[in-house]
Amino acid sequence: MATIGGVCFIFNRNLFKMADSEGAEKVLFVFDFDHTLIDDNCDTYAMNVAPQLNLIEKVHEMRKEFTLWITMMNYVMKAQYEHGSKPEDVLRVMKEIDLIGPMKRTLEKIKEHPLVDAIIVSDANSFFIRAILENHNLADVFKTIHTNPACFNESGCLEISHYHAHCCTRCRKTPNMCKGLIMHSIAEERSTYSRIVYVGDGSNDYCAAMHLSPRDHVVARTGYGLAKRIAAEKPPPSFNVIDFTDPQAAVLLQSLMP
């Protein structure tokens, strides 16, 4: 365990030795989106398109009834559309969302690094993610974005679909997406990369982490669901734990690049 710039992180020395011995091989960075690349939840932030509707209270009521999250989001987008919102209003609100400082600097570094690829695995949706990234000129950083498809229908209302169906017991709360299943499919091209660095925050990132090999890194946001689940593991795995909001996070993440 070490502390750098007030950030506590745990590292596996063997992983760093392996990277040195294998030379300049490619590395794949896999990012969650909400509370990882942005310091917000873009789904709940989208309710600011028509804040006077106070949709957050309705969403809380629907959650008590175990309504699926995507069903709730489609309700939110339809309610705002019926109130008079247009696609440009949704885009305007998404452009208000900033990236976490260290994450933005890391993405800018990845953008110019020939030996690093990046993808997103997120339970948000394609329109929100792309709108935010394009606003920061970072959409072309990512090789692939695995997320729930979303597009405006002919009337101008945003509609969100499920990414896929699954039967993973770890991911019962997100029946529209199992991040572990996505990581399993990515593993098929694993020979392209010397290691994978998974960066996330939530409990639904845990399944993805469990599909990585010992040579990979999991970087978990301090105090959030993923870090807590990792801490509960006995014996604890040798994963990095970095606070994304600390200015030193960019330096630490870049140290994992070739």
Rosetta silent file (secondary structure, phi, psi, omega in degrees, C-alpha in Angstrom):
SEQUENCE: MATIGGVCFIFNRNLFKMADSEGAEKVLFVFDFDHTLIDDNCDTYAMNVAPQLNLIEKVHEMRKEFTLWITMMNYVMKAQYEHGSKPEDVLRVMKEIDLIGPMKRTLEKIKEHPLVDAIIVSDANSFFIRAILENHNLADVFKTIHTNPACFNESGCLEISHYHAHCCTRCRKTPNMCKGLIMHSIAEERSTYSRIVYVGDGSNDYCAAMHLSPRDHVVARTGYGLAKRIAAEKPPPSFNVIDFTDPQAAVLLQSLMP
SCORE:     score description
SCORE:     0.000 S_00000001
   1 L     0.000  142.626  178.706    0.000    0.000    0.000 S_00000001
   2 E  -143.056  159.109  176.570    1.237    3.508   -0.764 S_00000001
   3 E  -123.637  124.565  178.435    0.028    7.087   -0.465 S_00000001
   4 E  -129.400  121.088  177.919    0.718    9.634   -3.202 S_00000001
   5 L    57.805   33.669  179.765   -0.746   13.121   -3.048 S_00000001
   6 L    81.701    4.257 -179.149   -3.238   12.023   -0.409 S_00000001
   7 E  -102.861  125.444  177.173   -4.399    9.090   -2.516 S_00000001
   8 E   -93.772  126.854  176.782   -4.280    5.625   -1.000 S_00000001
   9 E  -144.350  152.712 -178.682   -3.784    2.810   -3.480 S_00000001
  10 L  -113.005  135.334 -179.091   -2.790   -0.830   -3.406 S_00000001
  11 L  -134.605  154.951  177.639   -0.686   -2.322   -6.152 S_00000001
  12 L  -100.408  109.249 -176.472    0.609   -5.684   -7.215 S_00000001
  13 H   -58.660  -32.255 -179.768    4.349   -5.333   -7.872 S_00000001
  14 H   -61.955  -31.938  179.785    4.302   -8.388  -10.135 S_00000001
  15 H   -66.827  -41.386  179.325    2.012   -6.579  -12.544 S_00000001
  16 H   -68.143  -37.330  176.661    4.471   -3.733  -12.912 S_00000001
  17 H   -64.035  -39.381 -179.616    7.350   -6.190  -13.389 S_00000001
  18 H   -63.878  -42.390 -179.545    5.357   -7.998  -16.054 S_00000001
  19 H   -62.462  -40.012  179.904    4.720   -4.784  -17.924 S_00000001
  20 H   -65.458  -42.866 -175.190    8.421   -3.969  -17.871 S_00000001
  21 H   -71.867  -28.497 -177.455    9.471   -7.416  -19.062 S_00000001
  22 H   -84.795  -10.390  176.546    6.954   -7.551  -21.901 S_00000001
  23 L    78.341 -160.671 -172.991    8.085   -4.247  -23.343 S_00000001
  24 L   -81.961   70.817  174.981    5.952   -1.776  -25.257 S_00000001
  25 L   -97.102  159.958 -175.336    2.843   -3.877  -25.842 S_00000001
  26 L   -70.300  149.286  177.875   -0.625   -2.407  -26.188 S_00000001
  27 E  -123.124  139.993  176.855   -2.841   -1.743  -23.174 S_00000001
  28 E  -107.299  122.197  172.921   -6.649   -1.573  -23.182 S_00000001
  29 E   -96.856  127.489  178.028   -8.370    0.900  -20.861 S_00000001
  30 E  -114.587  119.618 -176.538  -12.015    0.065  -20.111 S_00000001
  31 E  -112.297  135.362  160.292  -14.031    2.914  -18.584 S_00000001
  32 L   -72.636  176.977 -178.101  -17.391    3.075  -16.896 S_00000001
  33 L  -116.956  -67.193 -178.515  -19.060    6.460  -17.509 S_00000001
  34 E   -63.481  132.359 -179.908  -21.277    7.824  -14.709 S_00000001
  35 L    60.682   16.895  175.069  -19.259    8.796  -11.610 S_00000001
  36 L  -126.610  -63.950  173.624  -16.132    7.606  -13.412 S_00000001
  37 L   -85.149  -33.506  173.801  -15.568    9.821  -16.443 S_00000001
  38 E  -116.328  153.157 -178.398  -18.182   12.321  -15.252 S_00000001
  39 L   -96.138   46.736 -176.624  -18.896   13.243  -11.633 S_00000001
  40 L  -159.826  177.180  171.509  -22.628   12.809  -12.090 S_00000001
  41 L  -110.721  110.876 -173.535  -25.317   10.420  -13.318 S_00000001
  42 H   -65.369  -25.227  176.928  -26.259   11.553  -16.822 S_00000001
  43 H   -65.755  -51.869 -179.505  -29.645    9.796  -16.560 S_00000001
  44 H   -69.643  -31.603  178.291  -30.783   11.734  -13.503 S_00000001
  45 H   -64.727  -30.024 -179.691  -29.145   14.906  -14.837 S_00000001
  46 H   -62.145  -18.304  178.142  -31.346   14.591  -17.939 S_00000001
  47 H   -68.591  -10.833  176.722  -34.333   15.441  -15.731 S_00000001
  48 H   -75.225   -4.885  175.079  -33.058   19.047  -15.865 S_00000001
  49 H   -62.242  -37.876  176.596  -34.531   19.310  -19.362 S_00000001
  50 L  -139.204   71.870 -174.340  -37.841   20.101  -17.624 S_00000001
  51 H   -61.093  -25.409 -178.710  -37.010   20.576  -13.918 S_00000001
  52 H   -64.748  -17.472  178.429  -40.449   22.034  -13.209 S_00000001
  53 H   -77.406  -16.237  179.670  -41.923   18.539  -13.648 S_00000001
  54 L    49.820   51.670 -174.704  -39.986   17.349  -10.563 S_00000001
  55 H   -69.994  -18.867 -177.537  -39.613   13.909  -12.132 S_00000001
  56 H   -61.427  -35.001  178.542  -37.105   12.713   -9.551 S_00000001
  57 H   -66.244  -41.462  178.149  -39.947   12.145   -7.058 S_00000001
  58 H   -63.957  -39.626  178.719  -41.861   10.052   -9.582 S_00000001
  59 H   -62.839  -42.093  177.858  -38.716    8.038  -10.295 S_00000001
  60 H   -60.382  -39.639  177.969  -38.260    7.349   -6.570 S_00000001
  61 H   -64.842  -42.734 -179.200  -41.846    6.068   -6.437 S_00000001
  62 H   -65.910  -35.253  179.999  -41.285    3.836   -9.470 S_00000001
  63 H   -66.371  -34.134  177.290  -38.088    2.418   -7.951 S_00000001
  64 H   -63.181  -25.751  179.281  -40.029    1.354   -4.862 S_00000001
  65 L   -92.228    9.636  178.597  -42.171   -0.715   -7.229 S_00000001
  66 L    61.661   33.399  175.693  -38.997   -2.320   -8.672 S_00000001
  67 L   -68.614  138.521  178.680  -39.550   -0.703  -12.069 S_00000001
  68 L   -62.077  143.034 -175.481  -36.643   -1.307  -14.454 S_00000001
  69 H   -59.623  -43.008 -179.347  -34.340    1.695  -14.754 S_00000001
  70 H   -65.339  -35.206  174.986  -34.642    1.946  -18.539 S_00000001
  71 H   -60.743  -41.950  178.233  -38.436    1.855  -18.216 S_00000001
  72 H   -65.335  -41.886 -179.257  -38.177    4.793  -15.815 S_00000001
  73 H   -66.657  -37.363  175.895  -35.856    6.707  -18.136 S_00000001
  74 H   -65.871  -34.691  174.513  -38.196    6.222  -21.074 S_00000001
  75 H   -63.031  -45.307 -179.630  -40.987    7.550  -18.850 S_00000001
  76 H   -60.516  -48.553 -177.137  -38.829   10.586  -17.995 S_00000001
  77 H   -66.467  -36.793  178.938  -37.942   11.352  -21.599 S_00000001
  78 H   -68.794  -41.211  179.395  -41.552   10.938  -22.758 S_00000001
  79 H   -61.942  -41.045  179.974  -42.890   13.171  -19.963 S_00000001
  80 H   -70.943  -36.490  176.204  -40.412   15.908  -20.872 S_00000001
  81 H   -62.858  -45.218  179.956  -41.201   15.521  -24.570 S_00000001
  82 H   -66.960  -22.010  176.121  -44.935   15.849  -23.880 S_00000001
  83 L   -80.067  -10.440  177.125  -44.132   18.967  -21.856 S_00000001
  84 L   117.280    3.482 -179.599  -42.607   20.485  -24.992 S_00000001
  85 L   -71.017  149.568 -179.610  -38.921   19.540  -24.884 S_00000001
  86 L  -119.188  165.071  178.646  -37.084   19.096  -28.167 S_00000001
  87 H   -52.728  -38.251 -179.608  -33.931   17.115  -29.085 S_00000001
  88 H   -66.502  -25.627  176.591  -31.869   20.316  -28.904 S_00000001
  89 H   -70.650  -40.680  177.666  -33.021   20.807  -25.295 S_00000001
  90 H   -64.295  -43.560  179.207  -31.743   17.358  -24.332 S_00000001
  91 H   -62.504  -42.075  179.975  -28.454   18.067  -26.103 S_00000001
  92 H   -59.108  -44.016 -179.054  -28.101   21.427  -24.330 S_00000001
  93 H   -66.847  -40.025  178.387  -28.491   19.809  -20.904 S_00000001
  94 H   -63.344  -33.289 -179.679  -25.962   17.073  -21.720 S_00000001
  95 L   -70.375  -12.836  177.399  -23.440   19.737  -22.729 S_00000001
  96 L   -76.708  -17.363 -174.973  -23.634   21.145  -19.201 S_00000001
  97 L   -83.367  126.586  179.820  -21.956   18.014  -17.819 S_00000001
  98 L   -98.965  158.711  173.759  -18.197   18.240  -17.373 S_00000001
  99 E   -82.828  151.086  172.928  -15.662   15.441  -17.205 S_00000001
 100 L   -62.933  132.339 -173.634  -13.787   14.767  -13.969 S_00000001
 101 H   -47.507  -56.953 -179.930  -10.506   16.692  -14.274 S_00000001
 102 H   -61.143  -33.127  178.977   -8.048   13.780  -13.908 S_00000001
 103 H   -68.660  -40.129  179.423  -10.174   11.625  -16.226 S_00000001
 104 H   -62.516  -43.146  179.279  -10.196   14.317  -18.916 S_00000001
 105 H   -65.749  -36.587  177.920   -6.407   14.607  -18.750 S_00000001
 106 H   -65.285  -43.799  179.286   -6.092   10.815  -18.934 S_00000001
 107 H   -64.330  -38.074  177.679   -8.322   10.633  -22.030 S_00000001
 108 H   -63.639  -36.273  177.212   -6.325   13.389  -23.707 S_00000001
 109 H   -68.718  -43.384  178.799   -3.179   11.351  -23.048 S_00000001
 110 H   -61.018  -39.028 -177.080   -4.790    8.162  -24.412 S_00000001
 111 H   -56.426  -33.298 -176.648   -5.889   10.054  -27.526 S_00000001
 112 L  -103.594    3.106 -176.453   -2.271   10.673  -28.505 S_00000001
 113 L   -95.705  118.646 -176.515   -0.803    7.359  -27.260 S_00000001
 114 L   -71.745  -15.428 -176.270   -0.216    4.806  -30.063 S_00000001
 115 L  -108.991   15.853  179.539   -0.064    1.822  -27.682 S_00000001
 116 E  -128.559  126.714  171.093   -3.265    2.450  -25.737 S_00000001
 117 E  -108.068  156.876  179.131   -6.836    1.680  -26.814 S_00000001
 118 E  -139.584  143.317  173.696   -9.922    2.682  -24.842 S_00000001
 119 E  -135.499  164.659  174.851  -13.533    1.535  -24.720 S_00000001
 120 E  -116.116  137.292  171.846  -16.560    2.412  -22.591 S_00000001
 121 E  -126.700  104.560 -170.440  -18.805   -0.121  -20.842 S_00000001
 122 E  -141.509  145.663  176.703  -21.709    1.809  -19.340 S_00000001
 123 E   -91.224   17.456  174.555  -25.325    1.343  -18.295 S_00000001
 124 E   -81.562 -130.992  174.854  -26.117    4.896  -19.453 S_00000001
 125 E  -152.212  161.632 -170.544  -27.097    5.310  -23.126 S_00000001
 126 H   -64.200  -37.043 -178.353  -25.474    6.057  -26.448 S_00000001
 127 H   -68.923  -47.636 -178.879  -26.968    9.526  -26.993 S_00000001
 128 H   -60.448  -48.060 -176.969  -26.018   10.928  -23.583 S_00000001
 129 H   -61.739  -48.949 -176.985  -22.488    9.522  -23.699 S_00000001
 130 H   -65.675  -38.633  179.508  -21.741   10.660  -27.239 S_00000001
 131 H   -61.244  -42.708 -179.524  -23.198   14.134  -26.657 S_00000001
 132 H   -68.828  -45.672 -179.187  -20.974   14.673  -23.614 S_00000001
 133 H   -64.992  -41.922  179.668  -17.827   13.291  -25.251 S_00000001
 134 H   -64.245  -33.507  178.215  -18.338   15.270  -28.459 S_00000001
 135 H   -65.132  -24.391  179.342  -18.747   18.440  -26.416 S_00000001
 136 L  -105.940   12.017  179.512  -15.246   17.820  -25.028 S_00000001
 137 L    56.365   39.863 -177.168  -13.779   16.719  -28.393 S_00000001
 138 L  -126.422    9.451 -178.064  -13.069   13.251  -27.001 S_00000001
 139 H   -63.486  -32.080 -176.926  -15.550   11.005  -28.826 S_00000001
 140 H   -81.239    1.880  176.809  -12.822    9.668  -31.124 S_00000001
 141 H   -69.032  -31.961 -167.348  -10.757    8.428  -28.157 S_00000001
 142 L   -97.589  130.252  178.272  -12.866    5.293  -27.855 S_00000001
 143 L   -68.374  -40.125 -179.764  -12.591    2.247  -30.056 S_00000001
 144 E  -148.592  148.912  172.916  -16.034    1.003  -28.971 S_00000001
 145 E  -123.445  110.538  177.300  -18.841    2.161  -26.665 S_00000001
 146 E   -92.908  107.888 -178.742  -20.865   -0.664  -25.096 S_00000001
 147 E  -158.749  176.846  179.273  -24.056    0.922  -23.769 S_00000001
 148 E   -72.644  127.142 -179.146  -27.826    0.982  -24.112 S_00000001
 149 L   -65.177  142.198  177.946  -28.841    2.198  -27.600 S_00000001
 150 E  -146.628  138.958  176.379  -30.799    5.464  -27.695 S_00000001
 151 E  -156.578  160.179  178.443  -32.199    7.589  -30.505 S_00000001
 152 E   -82.999  134.531  177.145  -34.953   10.117  -31.130 S_00000001
 153 L   -77.614 -178.488 -176.061  -38.098    8.752  -32.742 S_00000001
 154 L   -61.368  -25.340 -179.684  -39.861   10.499  -35.621 S_00000001
 155 L   -83.275  -17.451 -179.649  -41.739   12.715  -33.173 S_00000001
 156 L   102.367   17.390  177.711  -38.549   13.873  -31.441 S_00000001
 157 L  -101.990  131.662  179.556  -38.757   11.843  -28.219 S_00000001
 158 E   -72.501  128.616  178.154  -35.627   10.020  -27.043 S_00000001
 159 E  -120.116  133.046 -175.933  -36.181    6.267  -26.735 S_00000001
 160 E  -113.723  135.427 -179.672  -33.735    3.969  -24.926 S_00000001
 161 L  -113.231  163.440  176.454  -33.408    0.226  -25.553 S_00000001
 162 L   -72.977  142.783  177.385  -31.799   -2.610  -23.584 S_00000001
 163 L   -68.016  -51.275  176.211  -28.198   -3.454  -24.480 S_00000001
 164 L  -164.564  166.741  173.658  -28.769   -7.210  -24.124 S_00000001
 165 L   -97.503  154.080 -179.929  -30.533   -9.851  -22.052 S_00000001
 166 L  -157.178  170.760  177.985  -28.580  -12.101  -19.673 S_00000001
 167 L  -127.087   28.110 -179.541  -28.996  -14.549  -16.800 S_00000001
 168 L   -71.745  126.553 -178.691  -26.015  -13.490  -14.642 S_00000001
 169 H   -72.930  -23.377  177.426  -26.845  -13.808  -10.946 S_00000001
 170 H   -70.783  -25.655 -170.845  -24.349  -11.058  -10.036 S_00000001
 171 H  -114.366   38.105 -179.043  -26.211   -8.559  -12.229 S_00000001
 172 L   -61.315  -32.693 -176.611  -29.844   -9.148  -11.241 S_00000001
 173 L   -74.869  -14.164  178.406  -30.377   -5.421  -10.646 S_00000001
 174 L  -127.347   73.395 -177.101  -29.401   -4.601  -14.238 S_00000001
 175 L   -65.307  -11.149  178.777  -31.229   -7.163  -16.417 S_00000001
 176 L   -88.991   -9.374 -177.390  -30.440   -5.040  -19.476 S_00000001
 177 L  -160.487  128.684  169.473  -26.661   -5.358  -19.089 S_00000001
 178 L  -114.850  111.082 -178.132  -24.055   -7.695  -17.611 S_00000001
 179 H   -68.558  -26.948  176.469  -20.670   -6.004  -17.758 S_00000001
 180 H   -64.598  -39.982  177.988  -18.978   -9.312  -17.020 S_00000001
 181 H   -63.846  -38.271  177.136  -20.466  -10.810  -20.174 S_00000001
 182 H   -64.893  -44.283  179.683  -19.136   -7.852  -22.152 S_00000001
 183 H   -65.017  -34.073  177.296  -15.673   -8.304  -20.637 S_00000001
 184 H   -62.664  -40.228  178.679  -15.818  -12.011  -21.464 S_00000001
 185 H   -68.893  -34.736  178.029  -16.398  -11.141  -25.128 S_00000001
 186 H   -67.039  -32.368 -178.668  -13.532   -8.640  -25.026 S_00000001
 187 H   -60.057  -20.669  179.771  -11.265  -11.365  -23.642 S_00000001
 188 H   -66.258  -24.481  176.926  -11.490  -13.069  -27.024 S_00000001
 189 H  -105.378   20.001 -174.522   -9.211  -10.347  -28.427 S_00000001
 190 H   -60.740  -27.566 -178.694   -7.059  -10.359  -25.300 S_00000001
 191 H   -63.682  -16.753  178.343   -3.944  -11.472  -27.210 S_00000001
 192 H   -71.719  -24.710 -171.364   -3.831   -7.959  -28.692 S_00000001
 193 L  -120.420  142.740  176.344   -3.103   -6.441  -25.270 S_00000001
 194 L   -73.794  -29.557  175.813   -0.448   -7.028  -22.627 S_00000001
 195 E  -162.817  163.994  176.866   -2.989   -6.055  -19.959 S_00000001
 196 E  -116.938  137.340  175.537   -6.398   -4.488  -19.398 S_00000001
 197 E  -114.211  113.094 -179.235   -7.048   -1.590  -17.021 S_00000001
 198 E  -100.442  124.582 -176.445  -10.677   -1.454  -15.858 S_00000001
 199 E  -117.993  116.045 -177.187  -11.764    1.885  -14.368 S_00000001
 200 E  -154.905 -178.742 -178.151  -15.121    2.029  -12.585 S_00000001
 201 L  -134.783  -35.573 -167.546  -17.059    2.979   -9.490 S_00000001
 202 L   -91.582  169.387  178.243  -20.310    1.052   -9.065 S_00000001
 203 H   -61.799  -30.067 -179.657  -21.362   -2.353   -7.815 S_00000001
 204 H   -74.400   -5.030  173.421  -22.309   -3.323  -11.373 S_00000001
 205 H   -85.415  -13.858 -176.167  -18.614   -2.986  -12.306 S_00000001
 206 H   -62.865  -42.259 -179.152  -17.742   -5.833   -9.930 S_00000001
 207 H   -61.885  -39.193  177.325  -18.843   -8.562  -12.338 S_00000001
 208 H   -61.989  -43.649 -179.456  -16.610   -7.053  -15.019 S_00000001
 209 H   -60.274  -35.146 -178.039  -13.663   -7.033  -12.615 S_00000001
 210 L   -71.555   -8.708  179.376  -14.156  -10.725  -11.891 S_00000001
 211 L   -99.505    6.623 -179.873  -13.576  -11.537  -15.573 S_00000001
 212 L   -92.251  161.703 -179.533  -10.067  -10.077  -15.662 S_00000001
 213 L   -93.011  167.193 -179.101   -6.810  -11.990  -15.424 S_00000001
 214 L   -60.155  -21.798 -179.031   -4.151  -11.605  -12.700 S_00000001
 215 L   -84.580   -4.410 -177.563   -2.055   -9.407  -15.000 S_00000001
 216 L   -90.894  168.009  177.941   -4.844   -6.835  -15.354 S_00000001
 217 E  -116.454  141.812  166.974   -5.650   -3.809  -13.207 S_00000001
 218 E  -116.552  122.725  179.597   -8.934   -2.743  -11.648 S_00000001
 219 E  -110.151  113.167 -171.772   -9.012    0.924  -10.658 S_00000001
 220 E  -115.262  134.827 -179.169  -11.951    1.593   -8.332 S_00000001
 221 E   -68.600  126.869 -176.749  -13.208    4.939   -7.115 S_00000001
 222 L   -58.237  132.843  175.020  -12.685    5.250   -3.374 S_00000001
 223 L    86.427   -2.608 -179.020  -15.839    5.075   -1.252 S_00000001
 224 L  -104.365  176.930 -171.132  -18.098    3.747   -4.021 S_00000001
 225 H   -56.539  -42.564 -178.056  -19.721    0.360   -4.592 S_00000001
 226 H   -64.171  -47.462  179.955  -16.928   -1.305   -6.563 S_00000001
 227 H   -61.734  -38.072 -179.766  -14.220   -0.412   -4.037 S_00000001
 228 H   -67.109  -39.894  179.839  -16.448   -1.581   -1.176 S_00000001
 229 H   -69.602  -36.955  176.915  -17.133   -4.949   -2.811 S_00000001
 230 H   -64.609  -42.320 -179.379  -13.439   -5.429   -3.547 S_00000001
 231 H   -63.688  -27.388 -178.778  -12.593   -4.554    0.083 S_00000001
 232 L   -80.157  -11.369  179.796  -15.068   -7.193    1.259 S_00000001
 233 L   -67.582  137.157  177.716  -13.258   -9.940   -0.680 S_00000001
 234 L  -126.153  117.120   -7.202  -11.350  -12.403    1.518 S_00000001
 235 L   -71.626  155.905 -177.603   -8.460  -12.506    0.844 S_00000001
 236 L   -67.770  137.850  176.838   -8.507   -9.067   -0.827 S_00000001
 237 L   -73.168  159.404 -178.273   -7.381   -9.010   -4.472 S_00000001
 238 L   -89.115   71.989  179.730   -4.409   -6.835   -5.457 S_00000001
 239 L  -105.179  150.038  172.980   -6.350   -4.113   -7.255 S_00000001
 240 E   -72.915  140.952  173.669   -5.525   -0.415   -7.472 S_00000001
 241 E  -125.926  108.788 -174.609   -7.841    1.882   -5.534 S_00000001
 242 E  -124.789  136.907  174.794   -7.567    5.480   -6.709 S_00000001
 243 L   -82.881  109.436 -175.046   -9.719    8.502   -5.882 S_00000001
 244 L   -59.409  -27.087 -174.701  -10.599    9.894   -9.321 S_00000001
 245 L   -81.978   -6.968  178.495  -11.242   13.373   -7.955 S_00000001
 246 L   -81.630  136.335 -179.834   -7.675   13.777   -6.682 S_00000001
 247 L   -55.761  -26.095 -178.850   -5.336   15.681   -9.047 S_00000001
 248 L   -75.686  -11.699 -176.855   -2.800   12.844   -8.716 S_00000001
 249 H   -59.854  -38.895  179.783   -5.229   10.340  -10.262 S_00000001
 250 H   -62.097  -40.932  179.683   -4.211   11.336  -13.796 S_00000001
 251 H   -64.422  -43.492 -178.277   -0.548   10.701  -12.962 S_00000001
 252 H   -66.993  -41.296  178.345   -1.327    7.311  -11.438 S_00000001
 253 H   -66.046  -40.498 -179.980   -3.504    6.212  -14.364 S_00000001
 254 H   -67.748  -23.404  177.618   -0.899    7.333  -16.879 S_00000001
 255 L   -69.221  -15.685  178.505    1.696    5.267  -15.007 S_00000001
 256 L   -88.455   -2.609  177.876   -0.258    2.184  -16.145 S_00000001
 257 L   -85.116  156.781  179.390    0.325    3.064  -19.808 S_00000001
 258 L   -61.042    0.000    0.000    3.265    1.565  -21.760 S_00000001
